[in-house]
Short mmCIF file of C-alpha atoms in Angstrom, two decimals:
data_model
loop_
_atom_site.label_atom_id
_atom_site.label_comp_id
_atom_site.label_asym_id
_atom_site.label_seq_id
_atom_site.Cartn_x
_atom_site.Cartn_y
_atom_site.Cartn_z
CA PRO Q 1 -40.70 120.21 -67.62
CA TYR Q 2 -44.35 119.16 -68.01
CA PRO Q 3 -45.70 115.66 -67.37
CA LEU Q 4 -46.28 113.79 -70.64
CA CYS Q 5 -49.93 113.14 -69.69
CA ALA Q 6 -50.54 116.87 -69.42
CA LEU Q 7 -49.66 117.54 -73.04
CA SER Q 8 -52.17 117.69 -75.86
CA PRO Q 9 -52.30 114.63 -78.19
CA THR Q 10 -50.58 116.55 -81.06
CA THR Q 11 -47.84 117.87 -78.81
CA LYS Q 12 -47.45 114.45 -77.23
CA GLN Q 13 -46.89 112.80 -80.66
CA TRP Q 14 -44.33 115.48 -81.68
CA TYR Q 15 -42.47 115.03 -78.40
CA GLN Q 16 -42.33 111.23 -78.79
CA ARG Q 17 -41.02 111.48 -82.39
CA ARG Q 18 -38.35 113.92 -81.30
CA VAL Q 19 -37.19 111.71 -78.43
CA HIS Q 20 -37.16 108.65 -80.73
CA GLY Q 21 -35.23 110.54 -83.43
CA GLU Q 22 -32.63 111.75 -80.94
CA SER Q 23 -32.24 108.16 -79.72
CA ARG Q 24 -31.62 106.88 -83.27
CA LEU Q 25 -29.13 109.71 -83.92
CA THR Q 26 -27.27 108.85 -80.71
CA THR Q 27 -27.11 105.18 -81.75
CA SER Q 28 -25.80 106.08 -85.24
CA LEU Q 29 -23.08 108.33 -83.81
CA THR Q 30 -22.04 105.57 -81.42
CA MET Q 31 -21.72 103.07 -84.29
CA LEU Q 32 -19.72 105.56 -86.35
CA ARG Q 33 -17.28 106.12 -83.47
CA TYR Q 34 -16.92 102.34 -83.06
CA PHE Q 35 -16.19 101.89 -86.78
CA LEU Q 36 -13.51 104.61 -86.76
CA LEU Q 37 -11.86 103.10 -83.69
CA CYS Q 38 -11.77 99.69 -85.41
CA CYS Q 39 -10.12 101.19 -88.49
CA LEU Q 40 -7.47 102.93 -86.37
CA ALA Q 41 -6.84 99.74 -84.43
CA SER Q 42 -6.42 97.63 -87.58
CA GLN Q 43 -3.91 100.11 -89.00
CA SER Q 44 -1.90 100.17 -85.79
CA LEU Q 45 -1.76 96.36 -85.82
CA GLY Q 46 -0.70 96.24 -89.49
CA LEU Q 47 -4.03 94.73 -90.60
CA VAL Q 48 -4.25 96.87 -93.73
CA ARG Q 49 -5.67 95.16 -96.82
CA HIS Q 50 -3.48 95.62 -99.88
CA GLN Q 51 -5.39 97.04 -102.81
CA ILE Q 52 -5.21 95.16 -106.11
CA GLN Q 53 -3.74 97.32 -108.84
CA ASP Q 54 -6.24 98.54 -111.39
CA PRO Q 55 -5.55 97.52 -115.01
CA LYS Q 56 -3.46 100.07 -116.84
CA LEU Q 57 -5.42 100.66 -120.04
CA ASN Q 58 -3.79 102.12 -123.12
CA ASP Q 59 -0.34 101.85 -121.56
CA PRO Q 60 2.47 102.54 -124.08
CA PHE Q 61 4.59 99.69 -122.69
CA SER Q 62 2.00 96.92 -123.14
CA ASP Q 63 0.71 98.36 -126.43
CA ASP Q 64 4.23 98.44 -127.87
CA TYR Q 65 5.00 94.95 -126.56
CA ILE Q 66 1.94 93.38 -128.23
CA ASP Q 67 2.66 95.30 -131.44
CA LYS Q 68 6.20 93.87 -131.42
CA ILE Q 69 4.90 90.32 -130.91
CA LEU Q 70 2.40 90.71 -133.77
CA GLU Q 71 5.02 92.21 -136.09
CA ASN Q 72 7.21 89.15 -135.56
CA LEU Q 73 4.16 86.90 -135.98
CA ARG Q 74 3.35 88.43 -139.37
CA ASN Q 75 6.94 87.83 -140.48
CA VAL Q 76 6.76 84.18 -139.36
CA ILE Q 77 3.48 83.72 -141.25
CA ILE Q 78 4.93 85.14 -144.47
CA GLU Q 79 8.22 83.24 -144.17
CA ASN Q 80 6.36 79.96 -143.69
CA ASN Q 81 3.99 80.56 -146.64
CA MET Q 82 0.93 80.66 -144.40
CA ASP Q 83 -0.75 83.46 -146.34
CA PRO Q 84 -2.49 82.19 -148.30
CA MET Q 85 -3.07 78.99 -146.37
CA ASP Q 86 -4.17 75.83 -148.11
CA LEU Q 87 -7.69 74.64 -147.36
CA PRO Q 88 -8.52 70.92 -147.38
CA PRO Q 89 -10.58 69.44 -150.23
CA LEU Q 90 -14.29 69.08 -149.46
CA ASP Q 91 -17.10 66.89 -150.71
CA THR Q 92 -20.83 67.04 -150.12
CA GLY Q 93 -23.86 65.30 -151.51
CA PHE Q 94 -27.39 66.33 -152.39
CA SER Q 95 -30.51 64.79 -153.88
CA ASP Q 96 -33.74 65.66 -155.62
CA THR Q 97 -36.90 63.69 -156.39
CA ILE Q 98 -38.13 63.83 -159.97
CA LEU Q 99 -41.27 61.95 -161.09
CA GLY Q 100 -41.16 59.89 -157.92
CA ILE Q 101 -37.55 58.90 -158.38
CA THR Q 102 -34.85 60.22 -156.04
CA TRP Q 103 -31.64 61.20 -157.81
CA HIS Q 104 -28.37 61.81 -155.97
CA GLY Q 105 -25.64 64.23 -156.89
CA SER Q 106 -22.35 65.42 -155.45
CA ALA Q 107 -20.18 68.52 -155.27
CA HIS Q 108 -16.40 68.62 -154.92
CA LEU Q 109 -14.33 71.59 -153.73
CA ASN Q 110 -10.59 71.67 -154.48
CA ASN Q 111 -7.63 74.08 -154.66
CA GLY Q 112 -8.87 75.98 -151.60
CA HIS Q 113 -6.97 78.93 -150.17
CA PHE Q 114 -7.45 81.31 -147.25
CA TRP Q 115 -6.02 84.83 -147.33
CA GLY Q 116 -5.57 87.37 -144.54
CA LEU Q 117 -3.59 85.74 -141.73
CA SER Q 118 -0.67 88.12 -142.23
CA THR Q 119 -2.95 91.10 -141.50
CA LEU Q 120 -3.14 90.21 -137.78
CA ALA Q 121 -2.94 93.41 -135.74
CA ARG Q 122 -3.95 94.87 -132.41
CA THR Q 123 -7.55 96.06 -132.58
CA GLY Q 124 -7.87 97.79 -129.20
CA ASP Q 125 -6.10 98.91 -126.04
CA THR Q 126 -4.16 96.43 -123.96
CA SER Q 127 -4.37 96.13 -120.18
CA PHE Q 128 -1.48 95.38 -117.86
CA THR Q 129 -1.85 94.48 -114.19
CA VAL Q 130 0.68 93.58 -111.50
CA GLU Q 131 -0.74 91.66 -108.54
CA GLY Q 132 1.63 90.21 -105.99
CA GLU Q 133 4.27 88.13 -107.75
CA LYS Q 134 2.38 87.91 -111.06
CA ALA Q 135 1.79 90.19 -114.02
CA ARG Q 136 -1.18 89.86 -116.35
CA LEU Q 137 -1.52 91.14 -119.90
CA THR Q 138 -4.71 91.20 -121.98
CA ALA Q 139 -5.26 92.39 -125.54
CA TYR Q 140 -7.65 92.18 -128.46
CA ILE Q 141 -6.15 91.33 -131.83
CA GLY Q 142 -7.87 90.63 -135.12
CA ILE Q 143 -7.95 89.95 -138.84
CA THR Q 144 -9.89 92.19 -141.20
CA GLY Q 145 -10.77 91.53 -144.82
CA ALA Q 146 -9.99 87.81 -144.82
CA SER Q 147 -11.20 85.75 -147.78
CA ALA Q 148 -11.25 82.19 -149.10
CA HIS Q 149 -11.73 80.57 -152.51
CA TYR Q 150 -12.42 77.09 -153.86
CA ASP Q 151 -12.63 75.64 -157.35
CA ALA Q 152 -15.80 73.54 -157.40
CA SER Q 153 -17.50 70.97 -159.57
CA ALA Q 154 -20.95 69.42 -159.27
CA GLU Q 155 -22.66 66.53 -161.01
CA PHE Q 156 -26.28 65.45 -161.12
CA MET Q 157 -28.14 63.12 -163.52
CA GLY Q 158 -25.20 63.05 -165.91
CA ILE Q 159 -24.82 66.83 -165.88
CA THR Q 160 -21.43 68.17 -164.70
CA VAL Q 161 -20.63 71.83 -164.15
CA GLY Q 162 -17.56 73.72 -162.99
CA ALA Q 163 -17.99 76.55 -160.51
CA GLY Q 164 -16.14 78.90 -158.21
CA VAL Q 165 -16.81 79.52 -154.52
CA THR Q 166 -15.58 82.73 -152.89
CA ALA Q 167 -16.08 83.69 -149.24
CA ASP Q 168 -15.44 87.06 -147.59
CA ILE Q 169 -15.08 87.21 -143.79
CA SER Q 170 -15.79 90.70 -142.46
CA ASP Q 171 -13.63 90.42 -139.35
CA ILE Q 172 -12.20 88.00 -136.81
CA GLN Q 173 -11.64 89.27 -133.25
CA ILE Q 174 -9.40 87.34 -130.86
CA PHE Q 175 -9.02 87.79 -127.09
CA LEU Q 176 -5.54 87.22 -125.65
CA ASP Q 177 -4.92 86.74 -121.92
CA ALA Q 178 -1.49 85.86 -120.50
CA GLU Q 179 0.33 85.98 -117.18
CA MET Q 180 3.88 85.59 -115.91
CA VAL Q 181 5.70 85.15 -112.61
CA LEU Q 182 7.83 88.23 -111.97
CA THR Q 183 10.67 86.41 -110.20
CA GLY Q 184 11.03 83.33 -112.39
CA GLY Q 185 12.58 84.88 -115.49
CA SER Q 186 10.11 83.07 -117.76
CA GLY Q 187 7.91 84.80 -120.29
CA LEU Q 188 4.19 85.28 -120.48
CA GLN Q 189 2.09 82.12 -120.64
CA LEU Q 190 -1.25 82.15 -122.42
CA THR Q 191 -4.19 81.41 -120.17
CA ASP Q 192 -6.79 82.24 -122.81
CA PHE Q 193 -6.61 82.69 -126.58
CA LYS Q 194 -9.91 82.39 -128.39
CA ILE Q 195 -12.21 84.05 -130.90
CA SER Q 196 -14.37 86.67 -129.20
CA HIS Q 197 -16.24 87.63 -132.38
CA LEU Q 198 -16.49 86.04 -135.81
CA GLY Q 199 -17.99 88.43 -138.32
CA HIS Q 200 -20.38 87.73 -141.16
CA ILE Q 201 -19.22 85.28 -143.84
CA SER Q 202 -20.52 86.12 -147.29
CA VAL Q 203 -20.36 83.16 -149.68
CA ASP Q 204 -20.73 83.62 -153.44
CA VAL Q 205 -21.05 80.68 -155.86
CA SER Q 206 -20.73 81.26 -159.59
CA GLY Q 207 -20.99 78.98 -162.63
CA LEU Q 208 -23.58 76.46 -161.49
CA GLY Q 209 -25.72 76.93 -164.60
CA PRO Q 210 -28.48 74.28 -164.71
CA LEU Q 211 -27.61 73.17 -161.18
CA ASP Q 212 -28.16 76.59 -159.62
CA TRP Q 213 -30.81 75.05 -157.37
CA ILE Q 214 -27.98 73.60 -155.23
CA LEU Q 215 -26.69 77.14 -154.53
CA GLU Q 216 -28.08 77.30 -150.99
CA ILE Q 217 -26.74 73.83 -150.21
CA LEU Q 218 -23.20 74.88 -151.17
CA VAL Q 219 -23.43 78.24 -149.39
CA ASP Q 220 -24.50 76.65 -146.09
CA PHE Q 221 -21.90 73.89 -146.47
CA VAL Q 222 -18.99 76.30 -147.03
CA ASP Q 223 -20.18 78.72 -144.33
CA THR Q 224 -20.31 75.96 -141.69
CA PHE Q 225 -16.95 74.56 -142.72
CA LEU Q 226 -15.15 77.93 -142.62
CA LYS Q 227 -16.49 78.80 -139.17
CA ASP Q 228 -15.19 75.54 -137.72
CA TRP Q 229 -11.91 75.75 -139.64
CA ILE Q 230 -11.17 79.34 -138.48
CA VAL Q 231 -11.80 78.39 -134.83
CA SER Q 232 -9.42 75.42 -135.18
CA LEU Q 233 -6.82 77.63 -136.86
CA VAL Q 234 -6.91 80.27 -134.12
CA GLU Q 235 -7.01 77.91 -131.13
CA GLY Q 236 -4.42 75.56 -132.64
CA PRO Q 237 -1.53 76.66 -134.91
CA LEU Q 238 -1.97 80.39 -134.37
CA LYS Q 239 -2.02 80.01 -130.57
CA ASP Q 240 1.16 77.91 -130.72
CA LEU Q 241 2.93 80.55 -132.82
CA ILE Q 242 1.94 83.31 -130.38
CA GLN Q 243 3.13 81.30 -127.38
CA GLY Q 244 6.46 80.64 -129.07
CA LEU Q 245 7.01 84.37 -129.54
CA LEU Q 246 5.97 85.14 -125.94
CA ASP Q 247 8.56 82.61 -124.77
CA GLU Q 248 11.23 84.22 -126.95
CA TYR Q 249 10.50 87.86 -126.12
CA VAL Q 250 10.29 88.16 -122.34
CA PRO Q 251 8.95 91.63 -121.46
CA ASP Q 252 11.16 94.00 -119.47
CA ILE Q 253 8.53 95.57 -117.24
CA PRO Q 254 9.23 99.21 -116.33
CA SER Q 255 9.62 99.88 -112.62
CA ARG Q 256 6.75 102.41 -112.72
CA LEU Q 257 4.33 99.53 -113.40
CA LEU Q 258 5.52 97.38 -110.50
#
């Protein structure tokens, strides 16, 4: 009711803030009404975005299905004498300089075996997702308490010793990811099957006697070999065996998951 110039400076500032605040509030309410009208319009026109189904964690269906696949896998491994598995023979060289002369030696590893493949089991919850015409299944499986052994011999400057090499692998974790088309009648196809975690490898060498100074050389050599060999085993023969079983046992997905 009063002219703005007639107000005191303090009152004038309060009045201006109030008018500005009411203007911002009016603008916000207008935008909110516009947003709600757009939502109603999109629904009336059928422009509703379909929500992707969240993964069903710890679902009895997918847990039981993976357990069934792994049970059959363990039977295949045992029937085909894959536990223990034979390890290839290995050779490595080493040298030492004595009184200015460099001497060369060699170590040979034979009769190698790897135990533990038949202990493959599910190590965590599975997830199962249906999206459109496809279903996706993920799981973590693993091997615990695996071990390997080699008979070894080493020679240096005319000295030959016999030794034993034993390796303990704490755990091997594998990530499995597969998908299938719901209308095709085919089974799950692996899209990913790889080691997600390779635990500590403890290597023990016994019987070196006077050549115990090559202990570290043998430990590093066997450790590096086993890491590469386990990766090749998982991403090669083991993956093929899993895929064969997925092709054979096509999951019957319950209607509640579709």
